[in-house]
Coordinates of C-alpha atoms in Angstrom, one line a residue:
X1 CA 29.0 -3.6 17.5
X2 CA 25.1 -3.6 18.2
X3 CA 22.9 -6.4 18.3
X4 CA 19.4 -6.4 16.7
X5 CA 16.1 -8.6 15.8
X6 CA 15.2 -6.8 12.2
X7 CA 17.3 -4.2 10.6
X8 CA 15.0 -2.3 8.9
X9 CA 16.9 0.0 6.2
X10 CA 14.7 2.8 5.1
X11 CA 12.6 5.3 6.6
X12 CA 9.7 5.8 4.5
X13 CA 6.3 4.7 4.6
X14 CA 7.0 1.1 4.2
X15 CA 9.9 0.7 7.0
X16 CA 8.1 3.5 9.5
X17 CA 5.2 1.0 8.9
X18 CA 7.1 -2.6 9.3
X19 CA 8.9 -0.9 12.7
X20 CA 5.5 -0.2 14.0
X21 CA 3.7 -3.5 12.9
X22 CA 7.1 -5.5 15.2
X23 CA 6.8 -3.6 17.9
X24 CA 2.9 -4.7 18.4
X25 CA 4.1 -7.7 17.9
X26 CA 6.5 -7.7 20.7
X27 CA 9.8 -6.7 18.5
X28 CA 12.3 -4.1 19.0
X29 CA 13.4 -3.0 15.5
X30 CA 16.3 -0.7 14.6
X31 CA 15.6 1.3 11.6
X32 CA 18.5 2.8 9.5
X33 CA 17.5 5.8 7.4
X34 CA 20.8 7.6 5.2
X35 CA 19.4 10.8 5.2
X36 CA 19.3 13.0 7.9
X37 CA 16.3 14.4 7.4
X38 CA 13.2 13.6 6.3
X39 CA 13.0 15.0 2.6
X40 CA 11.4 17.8 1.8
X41 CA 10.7 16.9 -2.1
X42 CA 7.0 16.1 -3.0
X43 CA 6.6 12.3 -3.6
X44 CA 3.0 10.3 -3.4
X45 CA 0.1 12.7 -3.0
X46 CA -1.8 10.8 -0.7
X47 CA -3.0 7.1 1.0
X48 CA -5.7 5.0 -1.3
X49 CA -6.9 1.3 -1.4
X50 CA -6.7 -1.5 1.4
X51 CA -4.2 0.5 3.3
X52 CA -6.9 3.1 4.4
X53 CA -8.8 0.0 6.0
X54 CA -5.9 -1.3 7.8
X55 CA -5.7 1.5 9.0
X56 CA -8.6 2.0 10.6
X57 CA -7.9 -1.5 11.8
X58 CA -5.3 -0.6 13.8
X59 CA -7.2 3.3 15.2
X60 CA -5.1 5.1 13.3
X61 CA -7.5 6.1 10.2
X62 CA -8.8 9.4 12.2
X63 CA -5.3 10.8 13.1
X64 CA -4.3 10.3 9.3
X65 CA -7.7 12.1 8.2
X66 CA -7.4 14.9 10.9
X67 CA -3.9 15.7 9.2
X68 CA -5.1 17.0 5.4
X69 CA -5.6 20.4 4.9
X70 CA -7.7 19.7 1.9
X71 CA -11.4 18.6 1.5
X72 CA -11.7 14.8 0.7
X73 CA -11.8 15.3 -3.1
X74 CA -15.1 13.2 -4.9
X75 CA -14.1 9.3 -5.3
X76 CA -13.2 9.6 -9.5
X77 CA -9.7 8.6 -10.2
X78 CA -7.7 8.3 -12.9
X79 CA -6.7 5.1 -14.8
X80 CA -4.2 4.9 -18.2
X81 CA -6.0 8.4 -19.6
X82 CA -9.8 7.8 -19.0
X83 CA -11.2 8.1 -15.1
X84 CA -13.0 5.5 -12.7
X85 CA -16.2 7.8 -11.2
X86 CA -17.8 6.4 -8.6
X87 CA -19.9 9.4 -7.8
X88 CA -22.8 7.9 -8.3
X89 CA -21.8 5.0 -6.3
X90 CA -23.1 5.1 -2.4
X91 CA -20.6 2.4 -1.4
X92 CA -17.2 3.2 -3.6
X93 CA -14.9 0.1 -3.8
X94 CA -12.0 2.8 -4.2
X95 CA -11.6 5.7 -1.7
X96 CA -8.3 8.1 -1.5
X97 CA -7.3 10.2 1.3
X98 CA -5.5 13.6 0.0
X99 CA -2.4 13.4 2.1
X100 CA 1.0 14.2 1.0
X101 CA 4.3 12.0 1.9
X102 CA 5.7 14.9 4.0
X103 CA 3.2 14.8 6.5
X104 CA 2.4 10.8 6.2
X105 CA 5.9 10.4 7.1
X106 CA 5.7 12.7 10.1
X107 CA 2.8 10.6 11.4
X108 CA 4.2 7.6 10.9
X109 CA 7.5 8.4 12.2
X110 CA 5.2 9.8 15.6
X111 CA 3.5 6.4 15.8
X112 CA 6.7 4.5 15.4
X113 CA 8.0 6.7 18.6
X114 CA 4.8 5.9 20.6
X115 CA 5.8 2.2 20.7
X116 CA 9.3 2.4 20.7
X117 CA 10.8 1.9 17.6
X118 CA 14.8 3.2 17.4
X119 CA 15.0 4.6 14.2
X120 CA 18.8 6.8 13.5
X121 CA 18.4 9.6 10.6
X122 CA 22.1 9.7 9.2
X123 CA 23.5 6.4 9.1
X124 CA 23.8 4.6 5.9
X125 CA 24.2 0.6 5.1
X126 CA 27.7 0.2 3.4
X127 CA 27.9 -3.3 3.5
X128 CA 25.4 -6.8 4.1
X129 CA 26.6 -10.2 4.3
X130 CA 24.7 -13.4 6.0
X131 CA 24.8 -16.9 7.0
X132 CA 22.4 -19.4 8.4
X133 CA 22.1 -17.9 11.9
X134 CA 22.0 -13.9 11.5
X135 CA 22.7 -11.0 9.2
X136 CA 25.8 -8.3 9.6
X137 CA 25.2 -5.1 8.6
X138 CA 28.0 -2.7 7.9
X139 CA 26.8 1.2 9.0
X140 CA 28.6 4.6 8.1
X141 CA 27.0 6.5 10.9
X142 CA 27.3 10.1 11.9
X143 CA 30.3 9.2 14.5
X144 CA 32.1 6.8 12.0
X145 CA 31.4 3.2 11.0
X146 CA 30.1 0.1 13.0
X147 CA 28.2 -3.3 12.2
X148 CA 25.2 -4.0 13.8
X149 CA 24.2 -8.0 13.7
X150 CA 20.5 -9.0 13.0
X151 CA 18.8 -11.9 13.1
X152 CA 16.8 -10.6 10.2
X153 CA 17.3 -7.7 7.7
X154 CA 14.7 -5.8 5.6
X155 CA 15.6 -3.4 3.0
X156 CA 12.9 -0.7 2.7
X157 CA 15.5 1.4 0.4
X158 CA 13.7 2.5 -2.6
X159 CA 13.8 2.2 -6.4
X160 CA 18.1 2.0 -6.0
X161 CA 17.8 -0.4 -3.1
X162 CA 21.4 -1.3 -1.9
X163 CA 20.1 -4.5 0.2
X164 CA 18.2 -6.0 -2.9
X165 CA 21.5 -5.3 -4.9
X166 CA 23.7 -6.7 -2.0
X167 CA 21.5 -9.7 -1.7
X168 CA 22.1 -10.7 -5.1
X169 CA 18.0 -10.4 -5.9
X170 CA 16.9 -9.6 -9.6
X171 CA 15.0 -7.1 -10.5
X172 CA 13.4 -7.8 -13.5
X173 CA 11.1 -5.2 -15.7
X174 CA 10.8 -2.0 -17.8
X175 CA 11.4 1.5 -17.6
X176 CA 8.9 3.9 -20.0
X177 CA 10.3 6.5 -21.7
X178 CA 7.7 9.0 -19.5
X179 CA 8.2 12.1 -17.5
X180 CA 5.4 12.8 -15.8
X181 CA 4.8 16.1 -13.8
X182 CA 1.9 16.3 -11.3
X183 CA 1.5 19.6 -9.3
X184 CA -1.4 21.6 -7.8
X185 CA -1.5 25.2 -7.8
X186 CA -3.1 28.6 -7.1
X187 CA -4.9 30.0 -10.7
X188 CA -4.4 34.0 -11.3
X189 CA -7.8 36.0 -11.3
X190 CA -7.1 35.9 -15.7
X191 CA -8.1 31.6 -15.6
X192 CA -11.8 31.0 -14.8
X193 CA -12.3 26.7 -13.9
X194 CA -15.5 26.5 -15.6
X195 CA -18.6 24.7 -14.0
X196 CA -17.6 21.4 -15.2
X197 CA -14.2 21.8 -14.3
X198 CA -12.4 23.0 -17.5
X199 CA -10.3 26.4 -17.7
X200 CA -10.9 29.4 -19.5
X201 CA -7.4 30.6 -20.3
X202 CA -7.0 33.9 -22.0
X203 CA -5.8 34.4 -25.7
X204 CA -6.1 30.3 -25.8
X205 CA -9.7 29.7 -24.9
X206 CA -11.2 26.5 -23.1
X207 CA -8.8 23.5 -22.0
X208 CA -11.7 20.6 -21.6
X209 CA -11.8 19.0 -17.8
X210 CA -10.2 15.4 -17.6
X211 CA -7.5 14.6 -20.2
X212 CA -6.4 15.7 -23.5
X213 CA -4.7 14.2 -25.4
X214 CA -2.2 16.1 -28.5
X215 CA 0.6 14.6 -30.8
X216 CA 2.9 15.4 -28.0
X217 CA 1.8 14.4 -24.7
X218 CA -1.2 13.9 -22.5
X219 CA -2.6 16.8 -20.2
X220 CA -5.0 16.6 -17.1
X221 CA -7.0 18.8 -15.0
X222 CA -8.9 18.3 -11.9
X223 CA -10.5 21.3 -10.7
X224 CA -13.8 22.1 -8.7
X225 CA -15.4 25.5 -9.3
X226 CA -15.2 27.8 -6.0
X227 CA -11.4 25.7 -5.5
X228 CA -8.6 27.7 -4.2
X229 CA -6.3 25.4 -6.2
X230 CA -6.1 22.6 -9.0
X231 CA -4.5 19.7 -10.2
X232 CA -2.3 19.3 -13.1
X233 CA -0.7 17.1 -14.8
X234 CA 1.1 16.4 -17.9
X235 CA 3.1 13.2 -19.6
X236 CA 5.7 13.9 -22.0
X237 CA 8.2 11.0 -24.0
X238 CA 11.8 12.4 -22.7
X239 CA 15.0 10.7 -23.0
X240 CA 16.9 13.2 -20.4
X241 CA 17.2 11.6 -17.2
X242 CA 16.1 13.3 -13.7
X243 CA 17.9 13.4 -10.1
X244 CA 14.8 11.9 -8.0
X245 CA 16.0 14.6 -5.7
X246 CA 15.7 17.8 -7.9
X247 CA 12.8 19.3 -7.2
X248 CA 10.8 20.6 -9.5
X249 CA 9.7 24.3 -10.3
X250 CA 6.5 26.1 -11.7
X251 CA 8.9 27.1 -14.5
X252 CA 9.5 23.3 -15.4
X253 CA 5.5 22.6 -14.9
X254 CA 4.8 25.5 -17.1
X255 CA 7.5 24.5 -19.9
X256 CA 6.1 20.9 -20.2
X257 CA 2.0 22.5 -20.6
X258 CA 3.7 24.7 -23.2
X259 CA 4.9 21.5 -24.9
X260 CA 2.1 19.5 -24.8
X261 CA -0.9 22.0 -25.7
X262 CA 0.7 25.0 -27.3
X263 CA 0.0 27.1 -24.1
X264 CA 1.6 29.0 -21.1
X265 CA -0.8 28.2 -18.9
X266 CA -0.4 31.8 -15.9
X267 CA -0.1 30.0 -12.4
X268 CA -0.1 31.2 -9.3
X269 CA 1.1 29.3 -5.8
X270 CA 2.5 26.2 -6.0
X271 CA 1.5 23.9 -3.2
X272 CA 2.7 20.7 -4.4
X273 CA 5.4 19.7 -7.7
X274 CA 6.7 16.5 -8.6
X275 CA 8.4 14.6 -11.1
X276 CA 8.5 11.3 -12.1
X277 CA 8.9 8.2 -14.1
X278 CA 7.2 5.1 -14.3
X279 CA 8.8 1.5 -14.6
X280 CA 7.3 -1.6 -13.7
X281 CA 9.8 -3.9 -12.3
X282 CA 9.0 -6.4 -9.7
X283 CA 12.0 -8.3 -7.5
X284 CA 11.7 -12.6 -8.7
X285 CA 12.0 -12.8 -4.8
X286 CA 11.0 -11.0 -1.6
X287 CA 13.6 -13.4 0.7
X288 CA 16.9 -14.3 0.2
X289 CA 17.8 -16.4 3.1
X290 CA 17.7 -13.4 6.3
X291 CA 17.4 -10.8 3.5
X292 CA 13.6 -9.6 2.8
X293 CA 12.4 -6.6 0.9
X294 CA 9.2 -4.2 0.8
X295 CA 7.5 -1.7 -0.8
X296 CA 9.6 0.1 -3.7
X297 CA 12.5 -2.0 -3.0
X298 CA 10.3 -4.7 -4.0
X299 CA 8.0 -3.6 -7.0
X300 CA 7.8 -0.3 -9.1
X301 CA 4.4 0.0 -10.4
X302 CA 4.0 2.4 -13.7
X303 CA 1.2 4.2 -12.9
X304 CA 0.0 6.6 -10.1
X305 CA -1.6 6.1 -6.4
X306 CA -0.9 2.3 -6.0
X307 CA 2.9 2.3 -4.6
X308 CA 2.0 3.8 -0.8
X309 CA -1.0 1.0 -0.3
X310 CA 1.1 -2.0 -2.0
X311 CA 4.4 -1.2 0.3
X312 CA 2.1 -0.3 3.2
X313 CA 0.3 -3.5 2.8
X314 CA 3.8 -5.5 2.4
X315 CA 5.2 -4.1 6.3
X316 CA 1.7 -5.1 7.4
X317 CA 2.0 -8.9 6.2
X318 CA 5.5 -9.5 6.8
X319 CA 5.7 -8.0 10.6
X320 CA 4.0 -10.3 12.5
X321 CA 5.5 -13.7 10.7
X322 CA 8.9 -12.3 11.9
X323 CA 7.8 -11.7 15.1
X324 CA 6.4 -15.2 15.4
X325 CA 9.9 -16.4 13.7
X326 CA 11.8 -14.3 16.4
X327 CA 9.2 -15.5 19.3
X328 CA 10.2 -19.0 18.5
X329 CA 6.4 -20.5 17.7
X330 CA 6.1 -19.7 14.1
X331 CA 5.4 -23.1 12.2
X332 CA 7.4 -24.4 9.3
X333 CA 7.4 -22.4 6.3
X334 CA 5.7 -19.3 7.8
X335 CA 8.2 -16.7 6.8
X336 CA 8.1 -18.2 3.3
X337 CA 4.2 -17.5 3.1
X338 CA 5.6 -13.7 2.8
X339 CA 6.7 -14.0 -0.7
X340 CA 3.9 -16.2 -1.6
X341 CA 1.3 -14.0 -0.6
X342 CA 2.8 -10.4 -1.4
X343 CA 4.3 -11.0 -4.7
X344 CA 0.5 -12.7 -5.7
X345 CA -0.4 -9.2 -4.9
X346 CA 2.5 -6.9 -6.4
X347 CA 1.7 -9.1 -9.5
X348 CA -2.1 -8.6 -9.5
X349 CA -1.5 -4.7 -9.4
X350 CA 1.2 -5.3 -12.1
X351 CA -1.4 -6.2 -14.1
X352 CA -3.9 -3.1 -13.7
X353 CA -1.0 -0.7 -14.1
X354 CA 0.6 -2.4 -17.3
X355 CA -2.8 -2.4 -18.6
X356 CA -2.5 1.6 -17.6
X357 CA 0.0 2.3 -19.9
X358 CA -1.4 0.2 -22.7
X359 CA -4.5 2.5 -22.4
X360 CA -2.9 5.8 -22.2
X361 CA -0.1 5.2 -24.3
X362 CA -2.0 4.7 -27.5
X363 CA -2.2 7.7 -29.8
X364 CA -3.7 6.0 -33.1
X365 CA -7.6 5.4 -33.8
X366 CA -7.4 2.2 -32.7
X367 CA -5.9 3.4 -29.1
X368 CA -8.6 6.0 -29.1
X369 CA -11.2 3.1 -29.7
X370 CA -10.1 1.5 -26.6
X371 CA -10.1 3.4 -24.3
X372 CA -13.7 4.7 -25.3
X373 CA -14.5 1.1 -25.5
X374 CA -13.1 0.8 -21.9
X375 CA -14.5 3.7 -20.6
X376 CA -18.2 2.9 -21.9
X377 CA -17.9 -0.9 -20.1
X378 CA -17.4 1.5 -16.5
X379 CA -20.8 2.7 -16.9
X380 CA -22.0 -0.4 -15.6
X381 CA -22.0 -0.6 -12.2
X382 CA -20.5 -4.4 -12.2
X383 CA -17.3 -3.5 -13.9
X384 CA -17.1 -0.7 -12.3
X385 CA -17.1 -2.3 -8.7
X386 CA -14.5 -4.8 -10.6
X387 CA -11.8 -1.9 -11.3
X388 CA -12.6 -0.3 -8.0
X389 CA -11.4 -3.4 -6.3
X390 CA -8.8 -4.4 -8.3
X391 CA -6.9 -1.2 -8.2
X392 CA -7.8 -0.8 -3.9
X393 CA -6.2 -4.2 -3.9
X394 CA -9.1 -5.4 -2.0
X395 CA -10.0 -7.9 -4.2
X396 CA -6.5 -10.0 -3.5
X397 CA -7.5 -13.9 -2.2
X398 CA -4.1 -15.4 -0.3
X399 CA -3.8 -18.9 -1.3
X400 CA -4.7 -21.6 1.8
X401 CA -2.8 -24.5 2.4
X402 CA -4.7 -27.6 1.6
X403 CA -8.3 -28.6 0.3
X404 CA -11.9 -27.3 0.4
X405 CA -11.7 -23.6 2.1
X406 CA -14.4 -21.5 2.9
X407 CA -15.1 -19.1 0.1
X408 CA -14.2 -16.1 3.0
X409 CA -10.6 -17.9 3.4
X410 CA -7.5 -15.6 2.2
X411 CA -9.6 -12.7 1.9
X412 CA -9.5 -9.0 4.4
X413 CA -11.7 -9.9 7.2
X414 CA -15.0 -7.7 6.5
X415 CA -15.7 -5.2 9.8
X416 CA -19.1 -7.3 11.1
X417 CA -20.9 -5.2 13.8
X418 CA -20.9 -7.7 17.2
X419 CA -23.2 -7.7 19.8
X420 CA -21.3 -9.1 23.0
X421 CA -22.0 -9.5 26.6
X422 CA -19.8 -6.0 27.0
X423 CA -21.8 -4.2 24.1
X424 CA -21.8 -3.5 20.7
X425 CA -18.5 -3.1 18.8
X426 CA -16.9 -4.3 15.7
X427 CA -14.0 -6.1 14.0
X428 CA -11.6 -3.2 13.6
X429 CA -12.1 -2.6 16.8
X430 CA -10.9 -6.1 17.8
X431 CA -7.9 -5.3 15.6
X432 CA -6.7 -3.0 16.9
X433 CA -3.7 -5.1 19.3
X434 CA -2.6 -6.5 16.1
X435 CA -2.9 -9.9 17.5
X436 CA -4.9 -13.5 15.9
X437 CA -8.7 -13.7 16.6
X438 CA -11.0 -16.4 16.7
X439 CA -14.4 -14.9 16.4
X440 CA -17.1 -17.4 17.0
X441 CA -20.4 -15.8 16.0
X442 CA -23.0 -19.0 16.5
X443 CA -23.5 -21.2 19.5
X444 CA -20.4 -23.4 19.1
X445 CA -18.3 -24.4 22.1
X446 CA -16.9 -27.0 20.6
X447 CA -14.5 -24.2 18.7
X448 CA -13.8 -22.4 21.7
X449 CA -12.5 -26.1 23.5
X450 CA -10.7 -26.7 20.3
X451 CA -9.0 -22.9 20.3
X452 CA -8.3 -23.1 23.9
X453 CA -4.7 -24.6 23.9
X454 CA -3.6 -21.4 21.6
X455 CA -5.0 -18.9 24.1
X456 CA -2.3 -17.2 24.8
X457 CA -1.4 -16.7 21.2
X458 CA -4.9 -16.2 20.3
X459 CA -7.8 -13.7 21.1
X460 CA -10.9 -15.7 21.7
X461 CA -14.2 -13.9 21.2
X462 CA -18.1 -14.4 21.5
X463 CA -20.4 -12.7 19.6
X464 CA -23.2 -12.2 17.6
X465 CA -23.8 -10.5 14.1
X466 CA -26.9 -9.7 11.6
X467 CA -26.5 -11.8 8.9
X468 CA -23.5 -13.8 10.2
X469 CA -20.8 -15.3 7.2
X470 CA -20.0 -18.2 8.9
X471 CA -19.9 -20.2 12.0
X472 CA -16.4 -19.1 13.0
X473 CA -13.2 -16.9 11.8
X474 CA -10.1 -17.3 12.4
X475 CA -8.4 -13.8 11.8
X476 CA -4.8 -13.6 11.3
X477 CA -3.0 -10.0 12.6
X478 CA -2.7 -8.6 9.2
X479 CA -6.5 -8.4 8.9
X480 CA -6.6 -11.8 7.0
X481 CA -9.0 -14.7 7.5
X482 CA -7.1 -17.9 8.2
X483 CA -10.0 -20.3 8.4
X484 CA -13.5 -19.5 8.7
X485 CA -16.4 -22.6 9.7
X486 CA -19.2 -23.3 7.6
X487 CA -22.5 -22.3 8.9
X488 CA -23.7 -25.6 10.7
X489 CA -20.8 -28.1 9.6
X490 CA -20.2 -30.8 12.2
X491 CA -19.0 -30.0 15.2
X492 CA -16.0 -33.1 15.0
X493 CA -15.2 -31.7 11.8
X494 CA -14.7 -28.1 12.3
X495 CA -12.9 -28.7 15.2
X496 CA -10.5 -30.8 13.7
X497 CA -10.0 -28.5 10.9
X498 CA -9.8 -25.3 13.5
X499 CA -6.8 -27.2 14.8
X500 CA -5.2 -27.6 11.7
X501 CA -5.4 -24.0 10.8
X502 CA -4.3 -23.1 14.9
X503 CA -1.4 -25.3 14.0
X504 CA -0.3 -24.5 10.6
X505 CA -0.8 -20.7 11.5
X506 CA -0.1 -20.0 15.1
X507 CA 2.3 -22.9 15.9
X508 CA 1.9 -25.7 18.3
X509 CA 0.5 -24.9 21.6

């Protein structure tokens, strides 16, 4: 028998994250990961969206960045079979950091070791039951079987999560009949990648750059001229059904190009293949009772480059409202805010990646119509900005409890350079212990009075900024602003309602 805070079952990016996240918070979390290794079969190429800013939040962006091999590619991404270029675009809404699973897990699992996280490879969940006061988990574990009891348990299992099933929690959606095969790959001497980033393929001619579309699937190419190696990717309609952990060969790459353009495209080295499917299922609840769920386990997105950022995102919001659960302060209803606030957001990128497959799924005129209608709206630069942030998930506004917020309320705090009596530094640096802030940027010590019973729970700081948002911020860990003061509102008034947010927040003093 072992005793536990948070069970965390599942070692990928969203548990390695969620372990992390408690132990700033003061929280000792036991992670349970089946496999005994971590797998070797390509999954997510790489980090994009909010996460990347959270990241550097927390000072963990540069470590991250110092890990690709690659060069940072050009910020134009793909979206339901036309692209989203912001090349032209000084300030992209929508950046991406080329950086496979492999290594993102490594790192992660290298941070969650720096602040003590006990995770055990080889020991996989059997059994859950619960009750009012604490979870019992039922472990098959390299030495035999054992229970370990939680006061809370998190399943960060996957697509075929076992807590979500053992939890009773639907899982409501669809499956598309698509395989989809991404690699990228060496090109024989024979290919040429043209100077706008087509191929020149021998006894076939010139495969244009970007998509193309035939009667039988949908093909891609990214390529650079001067690149070592290229992207590909093709979509076919299959009914056969894939083993997850089958990887995939050049052979199988090659077969589906064949296929799809009438083609063997010659390859060379493969540095990355994967396969895989797309549904779009989201869990009707992220808590059952001591039960929670996060990333896959809770939402299966059907499109590309969103999963990492959305599960990511889910550890960051969740850890530090158990920690205030399991520190004894958090204020009624807390915990609940989880759910509230996360499936808004799995439901918002729901909505970008349905409209994905509407887009590329299409293959009459009036398909084609779309998506040139779509693609000629993203040459304005408003829309553009629109998609950009929609698909980051940087555009997500939490719902507040109660009347008349400031319009900053519910949104990612923005990373304001602050001039303080110690020097200049910044928001994400202030982020960095993963704790609440109050940032009081005008001459009001009527907020720092009113703040001064939470001290202990929260960071109280002085500054001044260029072209300051509001009076005041109140900055939850996850990045999140809480409350923020109007720019001269009373001072009776904004304390009072800097109190209410303390409490309803933070807890009572």
């Amino acid at each position: 028998m072992t005793d536990a805070d948070v069970v965390i079952v599942g070692a990928g990016p969203a548990g390695l994250m969620l372990a992390a996240e408690l132990c700033l918070a003061g929280v000792r979390p036991l992670v349970l990961e089946r496999q005994p290794h971590r797998r070797d079969t390509p999954k997510a190429g790489g980090l994009g969206g909010q996460i990347l800013e959270l990241l550097r939040y927390r000072g963990l962006l540069e470590r991250f960045e110092a890990a690709c091999t690659g060069p940072v590619p050009a910020p134009r991404f793909p979206f339901g079979g036309v692209h989203l270029d912001f090349t032209r675009l000084a300030d992209p809404p929508l950046h991406a950091l080329p950086l496979p699973q492999q290594p993102l897990e490594r790192l992660l699992e290298e941070r969650a070791g720096e602040v003590g996280v006990d995770l055990r490879r080889g020991h996989e969940v059997t059994g859950v039951s619960q009750d009012d006061a604490a979870v019992t988990v039922d472990v098959r574990g390299p030495d035999g079987p054992y229970q370990v009891i939680a006061r809370y348990l998190v399943g960060c299992d996957g697509a075929r999560s076992r807590v979500r099933d053992r939890a009773g929690i639907g899982f409501p959606g669809t499956t598309y009949p698509e395989v989809n095969r991404l690699a990228q790959v060496t090109l024989p001497d024979a290919v040429t990648v043209l100077g706008d980033g087509g191929l020149d393929v021998p006894g076939f001619g010139t495969i244009r750059p970007g998509f193309t579309r035939t009667d039988h699937g949908l093909f891609g190419i990214g390529a650079s001229p001067g690149s070592q190696a290229v992207s590909l990717y093709t979509i076919e309609d299959e009914s056969a059904e894939y083993d997850d952990d089958a990887p995939m060969t050049v052979s199988e790459l090659q077969d589906s190009i064949r296929r799809v353009l009438g083609v063997r495209l010659p390859v060379g080295e493969a540095l990355r293949l994967s396969r895989f499917t797309f549904k779009a299922r989201q869990a009707d609840r992220y808590r059952h009772g001591r039960i929670l769920l996060a990333g896959d386990a809770a939402h299966l997105f059907p499109a590309t480059g969103v999963a990492l950022n959305a599960g990511m995102l889910d550890a960051v919001n969740l850890a530090w409202k158990l920690a205030a659960d399991l520190h004894g302060w958090a204020p009624a209803g807390l915990l609940d805010t989880y759910h509230g606030e996360r499936h808004l957001a799995g439901a918002r990128t729901m909505v970008h990646t349905r409209a994905q497959v509407a887009l590329r799924r299409g293959h009459d005129a009036a398909a084609e119509a779309l998506r040139e209608v779509f693609q000629e709206l993203l040459a304005d630069e408003q829309p553009l900005r629109r998609m950009g942030a929609l698909v980051a998930g940087s555009d997500i506004r939490y719902p507040m409890p109660g009347p008349g917020h400031h319009p900053l309320a519910g949104t990612f705090a923005p990373d304001l350079t602050l001039h303080t009596d110690q020097g200049i530094t910044g928001v994400a640096e202030l982020m960095r212990p993963a704790r609440p802030i109050l940032l009081v940027l005008a001459d009001r010590p009527d907020l720092c009075r009113a703040a001064e019973a939470w001290r202990h729970r929260v960071d109280i700081h002085t500054a001044k900024t260029d072209q300051r948002p509001a009076d005041a911020l109140l900055i939850r860990p996850d990045a999140h602003i809480a409350w923020a003061a109007t720019v001269d509102e009373p001072a009776d008034t904004a304390a009072h309602a800097l109190r209410e947010a303390l409490t309803g927040w933070f807890g009572t003093p």
